[in-house]
Short mmCIF file of C-alpha atoms and ligand atoms in Angstrom, two decimals:
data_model
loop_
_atom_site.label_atom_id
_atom_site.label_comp_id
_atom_site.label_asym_id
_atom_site.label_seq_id
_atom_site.Cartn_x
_atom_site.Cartn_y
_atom_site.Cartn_z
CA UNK A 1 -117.62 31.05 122.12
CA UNK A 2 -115.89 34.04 122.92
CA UNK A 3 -113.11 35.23 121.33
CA UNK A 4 -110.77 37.48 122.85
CA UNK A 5 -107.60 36.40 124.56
CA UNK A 6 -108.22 37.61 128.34
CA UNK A 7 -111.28 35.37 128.87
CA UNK A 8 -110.02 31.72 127.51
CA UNK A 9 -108.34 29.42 130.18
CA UNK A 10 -105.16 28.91 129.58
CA UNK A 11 -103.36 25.71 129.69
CA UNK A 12 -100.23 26.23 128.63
CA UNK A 13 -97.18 26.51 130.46
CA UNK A 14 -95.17 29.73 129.61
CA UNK A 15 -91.35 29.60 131.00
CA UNK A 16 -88.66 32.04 131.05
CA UNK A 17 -86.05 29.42 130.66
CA UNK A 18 -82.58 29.95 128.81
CA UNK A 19 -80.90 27.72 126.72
CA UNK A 20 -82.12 24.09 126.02
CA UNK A 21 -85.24 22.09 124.73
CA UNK A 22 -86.81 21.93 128.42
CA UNK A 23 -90.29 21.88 128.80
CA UNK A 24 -90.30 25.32 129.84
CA UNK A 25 -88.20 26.78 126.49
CA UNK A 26 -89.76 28.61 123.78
CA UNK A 27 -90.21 26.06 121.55
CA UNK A 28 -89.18 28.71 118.88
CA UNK A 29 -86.22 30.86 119.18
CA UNK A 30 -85.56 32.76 116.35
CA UNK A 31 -82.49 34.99 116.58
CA UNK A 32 -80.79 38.04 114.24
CA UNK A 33 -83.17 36.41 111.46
CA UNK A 34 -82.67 37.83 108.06
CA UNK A 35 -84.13 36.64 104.65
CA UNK A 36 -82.66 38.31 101.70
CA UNK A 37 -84.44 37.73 97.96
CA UNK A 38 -81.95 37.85 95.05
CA UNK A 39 -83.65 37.22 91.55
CA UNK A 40 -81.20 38.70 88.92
CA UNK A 41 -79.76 42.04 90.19
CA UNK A 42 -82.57 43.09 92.32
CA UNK A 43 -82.29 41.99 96.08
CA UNK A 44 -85.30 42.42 98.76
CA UNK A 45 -84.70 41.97 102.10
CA UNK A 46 -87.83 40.61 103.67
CA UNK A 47 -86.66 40.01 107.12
CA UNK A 48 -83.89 42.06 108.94
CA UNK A 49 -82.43 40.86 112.05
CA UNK A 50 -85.72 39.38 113.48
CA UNK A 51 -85.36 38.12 117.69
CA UNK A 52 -88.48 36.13 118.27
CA UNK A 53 -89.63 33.54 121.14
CA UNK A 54 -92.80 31.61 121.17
CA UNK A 55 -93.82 29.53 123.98
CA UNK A 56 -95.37 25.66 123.48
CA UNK A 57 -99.03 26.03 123.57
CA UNK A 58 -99.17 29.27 122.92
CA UNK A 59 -101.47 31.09 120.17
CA UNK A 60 -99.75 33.87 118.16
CA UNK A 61 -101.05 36.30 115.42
CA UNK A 62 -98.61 38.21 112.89
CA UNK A 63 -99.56 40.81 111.32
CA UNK A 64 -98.53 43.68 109.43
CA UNK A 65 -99.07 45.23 105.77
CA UNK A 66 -98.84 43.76 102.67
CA UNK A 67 -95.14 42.97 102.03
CA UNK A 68 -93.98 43.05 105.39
CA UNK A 69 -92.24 39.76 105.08
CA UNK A 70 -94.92 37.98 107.39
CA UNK A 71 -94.88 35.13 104.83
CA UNK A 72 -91.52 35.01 104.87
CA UNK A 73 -91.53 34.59 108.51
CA UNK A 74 -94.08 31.93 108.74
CA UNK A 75 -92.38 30.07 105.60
CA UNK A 76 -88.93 30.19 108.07
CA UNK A 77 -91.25 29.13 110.45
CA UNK A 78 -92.30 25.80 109.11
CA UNK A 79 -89.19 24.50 107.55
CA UNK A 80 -90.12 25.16 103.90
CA UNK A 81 -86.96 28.33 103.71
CA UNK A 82 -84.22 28.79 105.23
CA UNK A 83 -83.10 32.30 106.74
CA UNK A 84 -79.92 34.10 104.61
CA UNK A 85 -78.37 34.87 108.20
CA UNK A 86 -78.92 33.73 111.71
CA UNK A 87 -80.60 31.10 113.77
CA UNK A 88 -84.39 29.55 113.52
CA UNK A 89 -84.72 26.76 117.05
CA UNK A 90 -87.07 24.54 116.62
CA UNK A 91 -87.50 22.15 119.82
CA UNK A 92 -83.68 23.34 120.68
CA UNK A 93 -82.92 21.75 116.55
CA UNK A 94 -81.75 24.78 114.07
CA UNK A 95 -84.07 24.59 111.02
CA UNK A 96 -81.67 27.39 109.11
CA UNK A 97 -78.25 24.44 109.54
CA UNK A 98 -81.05 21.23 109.37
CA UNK A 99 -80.89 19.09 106.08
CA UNK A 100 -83.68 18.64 103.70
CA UNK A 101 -84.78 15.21 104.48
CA UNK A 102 -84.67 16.43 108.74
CA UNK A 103 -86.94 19.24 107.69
CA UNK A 104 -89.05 17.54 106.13
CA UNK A 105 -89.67 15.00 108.85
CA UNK A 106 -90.70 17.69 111.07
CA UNK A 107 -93.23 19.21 108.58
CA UNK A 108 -94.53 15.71 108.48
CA UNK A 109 -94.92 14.73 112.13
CA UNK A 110 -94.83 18.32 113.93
CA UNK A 111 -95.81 20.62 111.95
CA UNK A 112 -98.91 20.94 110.44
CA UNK A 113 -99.57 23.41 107.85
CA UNK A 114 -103.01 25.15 106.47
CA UNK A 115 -102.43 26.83 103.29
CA UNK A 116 -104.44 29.52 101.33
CA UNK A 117 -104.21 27.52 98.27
CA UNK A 118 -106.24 24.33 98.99
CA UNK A 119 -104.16 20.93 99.32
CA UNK A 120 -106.97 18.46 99.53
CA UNK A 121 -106.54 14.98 97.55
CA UNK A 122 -109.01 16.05 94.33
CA UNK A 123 -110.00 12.42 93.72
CA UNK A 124 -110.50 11.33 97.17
CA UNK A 125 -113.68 12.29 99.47
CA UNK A 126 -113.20 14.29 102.68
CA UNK A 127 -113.08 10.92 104.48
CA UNK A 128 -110.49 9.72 102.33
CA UNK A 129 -108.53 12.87 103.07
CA UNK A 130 -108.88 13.01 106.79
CA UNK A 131 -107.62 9.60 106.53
CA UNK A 132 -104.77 9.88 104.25
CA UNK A 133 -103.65 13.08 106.44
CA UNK A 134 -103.12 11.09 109.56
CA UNK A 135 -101.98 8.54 107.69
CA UNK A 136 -99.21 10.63 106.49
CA UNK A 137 -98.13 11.67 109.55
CA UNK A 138 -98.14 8.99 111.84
CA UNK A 139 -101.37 9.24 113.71
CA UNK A 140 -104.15 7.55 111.68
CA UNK A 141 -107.56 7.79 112.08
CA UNK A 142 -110.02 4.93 111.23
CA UNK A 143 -113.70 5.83 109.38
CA UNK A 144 -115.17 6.63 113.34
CA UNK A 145 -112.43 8.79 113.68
CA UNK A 146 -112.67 10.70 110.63
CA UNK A 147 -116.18 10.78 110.53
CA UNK A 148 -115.41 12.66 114.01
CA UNK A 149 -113.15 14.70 113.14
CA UNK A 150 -115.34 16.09 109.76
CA UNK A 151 -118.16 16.54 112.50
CA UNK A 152 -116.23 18.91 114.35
CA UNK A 153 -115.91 21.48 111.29
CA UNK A 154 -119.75 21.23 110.43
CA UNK A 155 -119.23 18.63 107.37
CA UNK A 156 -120.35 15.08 108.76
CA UNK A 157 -122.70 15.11 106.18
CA UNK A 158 -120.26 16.08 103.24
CA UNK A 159 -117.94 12.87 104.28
CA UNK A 160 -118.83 10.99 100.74
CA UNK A 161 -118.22 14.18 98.52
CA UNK A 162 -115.08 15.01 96.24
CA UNK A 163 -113.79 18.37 97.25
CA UNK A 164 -114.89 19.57 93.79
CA UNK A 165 -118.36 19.48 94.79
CA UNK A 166 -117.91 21.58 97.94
CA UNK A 167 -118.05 25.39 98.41
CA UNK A 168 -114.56 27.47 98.78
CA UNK A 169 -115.80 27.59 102.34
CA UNK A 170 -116.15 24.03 102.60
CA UNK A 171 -112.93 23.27 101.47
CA UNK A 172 -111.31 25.72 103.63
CA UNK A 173 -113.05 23.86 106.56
CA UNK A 174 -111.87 20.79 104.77
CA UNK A 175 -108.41 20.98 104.77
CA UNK A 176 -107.92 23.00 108.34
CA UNK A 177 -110.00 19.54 109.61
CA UNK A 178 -107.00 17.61 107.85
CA UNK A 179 -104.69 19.48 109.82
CA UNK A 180 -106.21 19.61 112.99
CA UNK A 181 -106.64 15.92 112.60
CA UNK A 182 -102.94 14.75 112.60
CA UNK A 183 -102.25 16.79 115.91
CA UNK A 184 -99.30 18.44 114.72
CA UNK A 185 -97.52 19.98 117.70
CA UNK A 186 -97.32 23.38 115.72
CA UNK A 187 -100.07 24.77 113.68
CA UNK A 188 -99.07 27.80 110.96
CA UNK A 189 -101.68 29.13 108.48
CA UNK A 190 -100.82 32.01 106.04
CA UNK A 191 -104.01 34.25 105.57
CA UNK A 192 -106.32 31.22 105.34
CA UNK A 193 -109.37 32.81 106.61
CA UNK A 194 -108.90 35.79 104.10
CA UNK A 195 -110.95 34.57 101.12
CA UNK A 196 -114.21 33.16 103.05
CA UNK A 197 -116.94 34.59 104.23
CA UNK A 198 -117.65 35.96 107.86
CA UNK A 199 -119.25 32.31 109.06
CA UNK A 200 -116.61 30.45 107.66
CA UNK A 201 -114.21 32.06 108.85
CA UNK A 202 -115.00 32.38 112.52
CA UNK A 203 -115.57 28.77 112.37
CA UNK A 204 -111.99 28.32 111.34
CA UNK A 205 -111.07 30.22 113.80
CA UNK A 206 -112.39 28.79 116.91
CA UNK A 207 -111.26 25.63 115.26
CA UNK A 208 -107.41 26.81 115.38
CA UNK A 209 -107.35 28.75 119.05
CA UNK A 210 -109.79 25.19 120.22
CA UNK A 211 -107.01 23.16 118.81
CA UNK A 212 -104.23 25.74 120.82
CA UNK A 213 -106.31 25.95 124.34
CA UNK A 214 -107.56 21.63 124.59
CA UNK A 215 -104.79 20.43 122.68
CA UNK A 216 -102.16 22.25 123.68
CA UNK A 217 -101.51 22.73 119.99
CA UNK A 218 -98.59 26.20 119.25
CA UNK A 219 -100.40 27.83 116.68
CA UNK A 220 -99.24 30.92 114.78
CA UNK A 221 -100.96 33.16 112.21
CA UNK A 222 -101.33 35.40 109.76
CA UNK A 223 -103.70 37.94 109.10
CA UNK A 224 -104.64 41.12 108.27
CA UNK A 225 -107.75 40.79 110.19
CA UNK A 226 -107.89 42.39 113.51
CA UNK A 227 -110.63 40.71 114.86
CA UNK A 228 -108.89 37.16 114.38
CA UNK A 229 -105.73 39.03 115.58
CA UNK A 230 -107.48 39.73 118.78
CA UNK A 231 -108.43 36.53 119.34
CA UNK A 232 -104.58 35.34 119.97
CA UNK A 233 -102.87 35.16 123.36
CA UNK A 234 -100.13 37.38 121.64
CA UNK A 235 -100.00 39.85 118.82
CA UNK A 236 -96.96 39.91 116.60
CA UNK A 237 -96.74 43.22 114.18
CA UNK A 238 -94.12 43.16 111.14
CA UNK A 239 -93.08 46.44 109.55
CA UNK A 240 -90.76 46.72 106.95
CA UNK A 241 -88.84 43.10 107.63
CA UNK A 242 -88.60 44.23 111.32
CA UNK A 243 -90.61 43.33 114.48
CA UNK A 244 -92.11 46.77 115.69
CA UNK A 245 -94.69 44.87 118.22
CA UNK A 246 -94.93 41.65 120.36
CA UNK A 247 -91.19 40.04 120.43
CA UNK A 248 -91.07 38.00 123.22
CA UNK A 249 -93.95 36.28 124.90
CA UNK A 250 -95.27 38.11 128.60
P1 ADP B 301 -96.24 39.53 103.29
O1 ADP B 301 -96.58 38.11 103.46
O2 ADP B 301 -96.20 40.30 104.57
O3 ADP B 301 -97.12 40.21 102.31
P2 ADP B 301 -93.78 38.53 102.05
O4 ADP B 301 -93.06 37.82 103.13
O5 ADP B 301 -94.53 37.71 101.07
O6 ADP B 301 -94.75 39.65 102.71
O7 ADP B 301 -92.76 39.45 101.23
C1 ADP B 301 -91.82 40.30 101.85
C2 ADP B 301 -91.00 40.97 100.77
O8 ADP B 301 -90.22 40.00 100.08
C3 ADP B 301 -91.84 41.66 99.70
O9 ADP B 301 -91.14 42.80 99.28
C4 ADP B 301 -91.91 40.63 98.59
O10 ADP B 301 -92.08 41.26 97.35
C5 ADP B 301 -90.57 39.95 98.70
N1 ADP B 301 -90.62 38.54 98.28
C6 ADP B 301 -91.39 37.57 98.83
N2 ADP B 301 -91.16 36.38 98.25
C7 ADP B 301 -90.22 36.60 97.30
C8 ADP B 301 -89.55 35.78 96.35
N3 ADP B 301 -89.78 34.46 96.27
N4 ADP B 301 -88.63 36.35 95.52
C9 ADP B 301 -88.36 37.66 95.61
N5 ADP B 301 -88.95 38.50 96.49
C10 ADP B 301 -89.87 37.99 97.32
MG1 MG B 302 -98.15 36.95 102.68
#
């Protein structure tokens, strides 16, 4: 497979729309974003005034140094924070004025999450996990299906096994099969690909733009990798709490 943005087929549909939920508006529209810390009497702003569209389908990497508030950003991003000023859309709904319990539905049934940390069940098998996953969310897949759907990241034989008894790479593979399985309509991961090695994480790579050109999955992330940035339809950079690079979508 080859990875670099100009020769995939798109299949998304990228609008210019204003205003509402259409099928043609970003499906994020983030506007005058900031995000300031306060623990004791030191305050960090992490994000300052950040304008930023992303269209449905589309694949987008952020990166920028260490510190640059990309985390920030992708926590906004997902539900999990709220911004200390301005507006975060979400399919036309404001995440940043949204209650807890609203949030939370939508990290359930849209948005799927990969973490660094792993979040796999430790006393269930990678079946069991694949199934409790689309369990959770609403779309769940019987042992054929999850047999697949371990398949797909290389671990049809590992189906039986604890995720103890797995390599980090495994589990990496693991839980971004977890995700891919409940067919979130956004897909965020924070650095995931940053601890394994160079197989493992190419595999999880293809894995996430796959998921963004068939599926039609919206998937954003972050890394410090170029390479993987490349491989994105758009390139986001962060400096300093402040989009420098890739604002709105072409
Ligand atoms: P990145 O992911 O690009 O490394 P972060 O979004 O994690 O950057 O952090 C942006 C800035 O906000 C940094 O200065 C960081 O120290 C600060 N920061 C992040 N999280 C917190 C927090 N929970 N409390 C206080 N400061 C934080
Ligand atoms: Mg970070």
């Amino acid at each position: 497979m080859e990875l670099t943005a100009a020769s995939r087929t798109r299949r998304r549909v990228i609008g210019r729309t204003e205003g509402g939920p259409g099928p043609d508006a970003p499906i994020y529209r983030l506007r005058d974003v900031i995000r300031v810390y306060r623990e004791a009497d030191v305050e960090t702003i992490a994000l300052r005034g950040v304008d930023l569209d992303i269209a449905r389908g589309e694949s987008v990497a952020i990166v920028g140094r260490s510190g640059s508030g990309k985390s920030t950003l992708l926590n906004l991003l997902a539900g999990s924070d709220r911004p200390t000023a301005g507006s975060v859309a979400f399919l036309g709904r404001d995440l940043a004025t949204a209650d807890d319990a609203s949030r939370a539905a939508l990290r359930g049934s849209e948005i799927g999450i990969v973490y660094q940390a792993q979040n796999l069940a430790p006393m269930l098998s990678l079946l069991e996990n694949v199934r409790l996953a689309t369990w959770l969310c609403g779309r769940p897949l019987d042992v054929v299906g999850g047999r697949a759907a371990l398949a797909r990241v290389g671990l049809a034989d590992k189906a039986g096994r604890r995720p103890a008894h797995l390599s980090g790479g495994e589990q990496q593979r693991a839980a971004v099969c977890c995700v891919l399985a409940a067919r979130p309509t956004v897909l965020l991961a924070d650095e995931i690909t940053g601890e394994l090695d160079r197989e493992s994480a190419r595999l999880v790579l293809e894995l996430l733009i796959e998921a963004c050109d068939i599926n039609g999955t919206t998937v954003v992330l972050v890394t410090h990798d170029r390479e993987v940035a490349a491989a994105a339809d758009r390139i986001v950079e962060l400096r300093d709490g402040s989009i420098v690079d890739g604002a709105a979508f072409a």
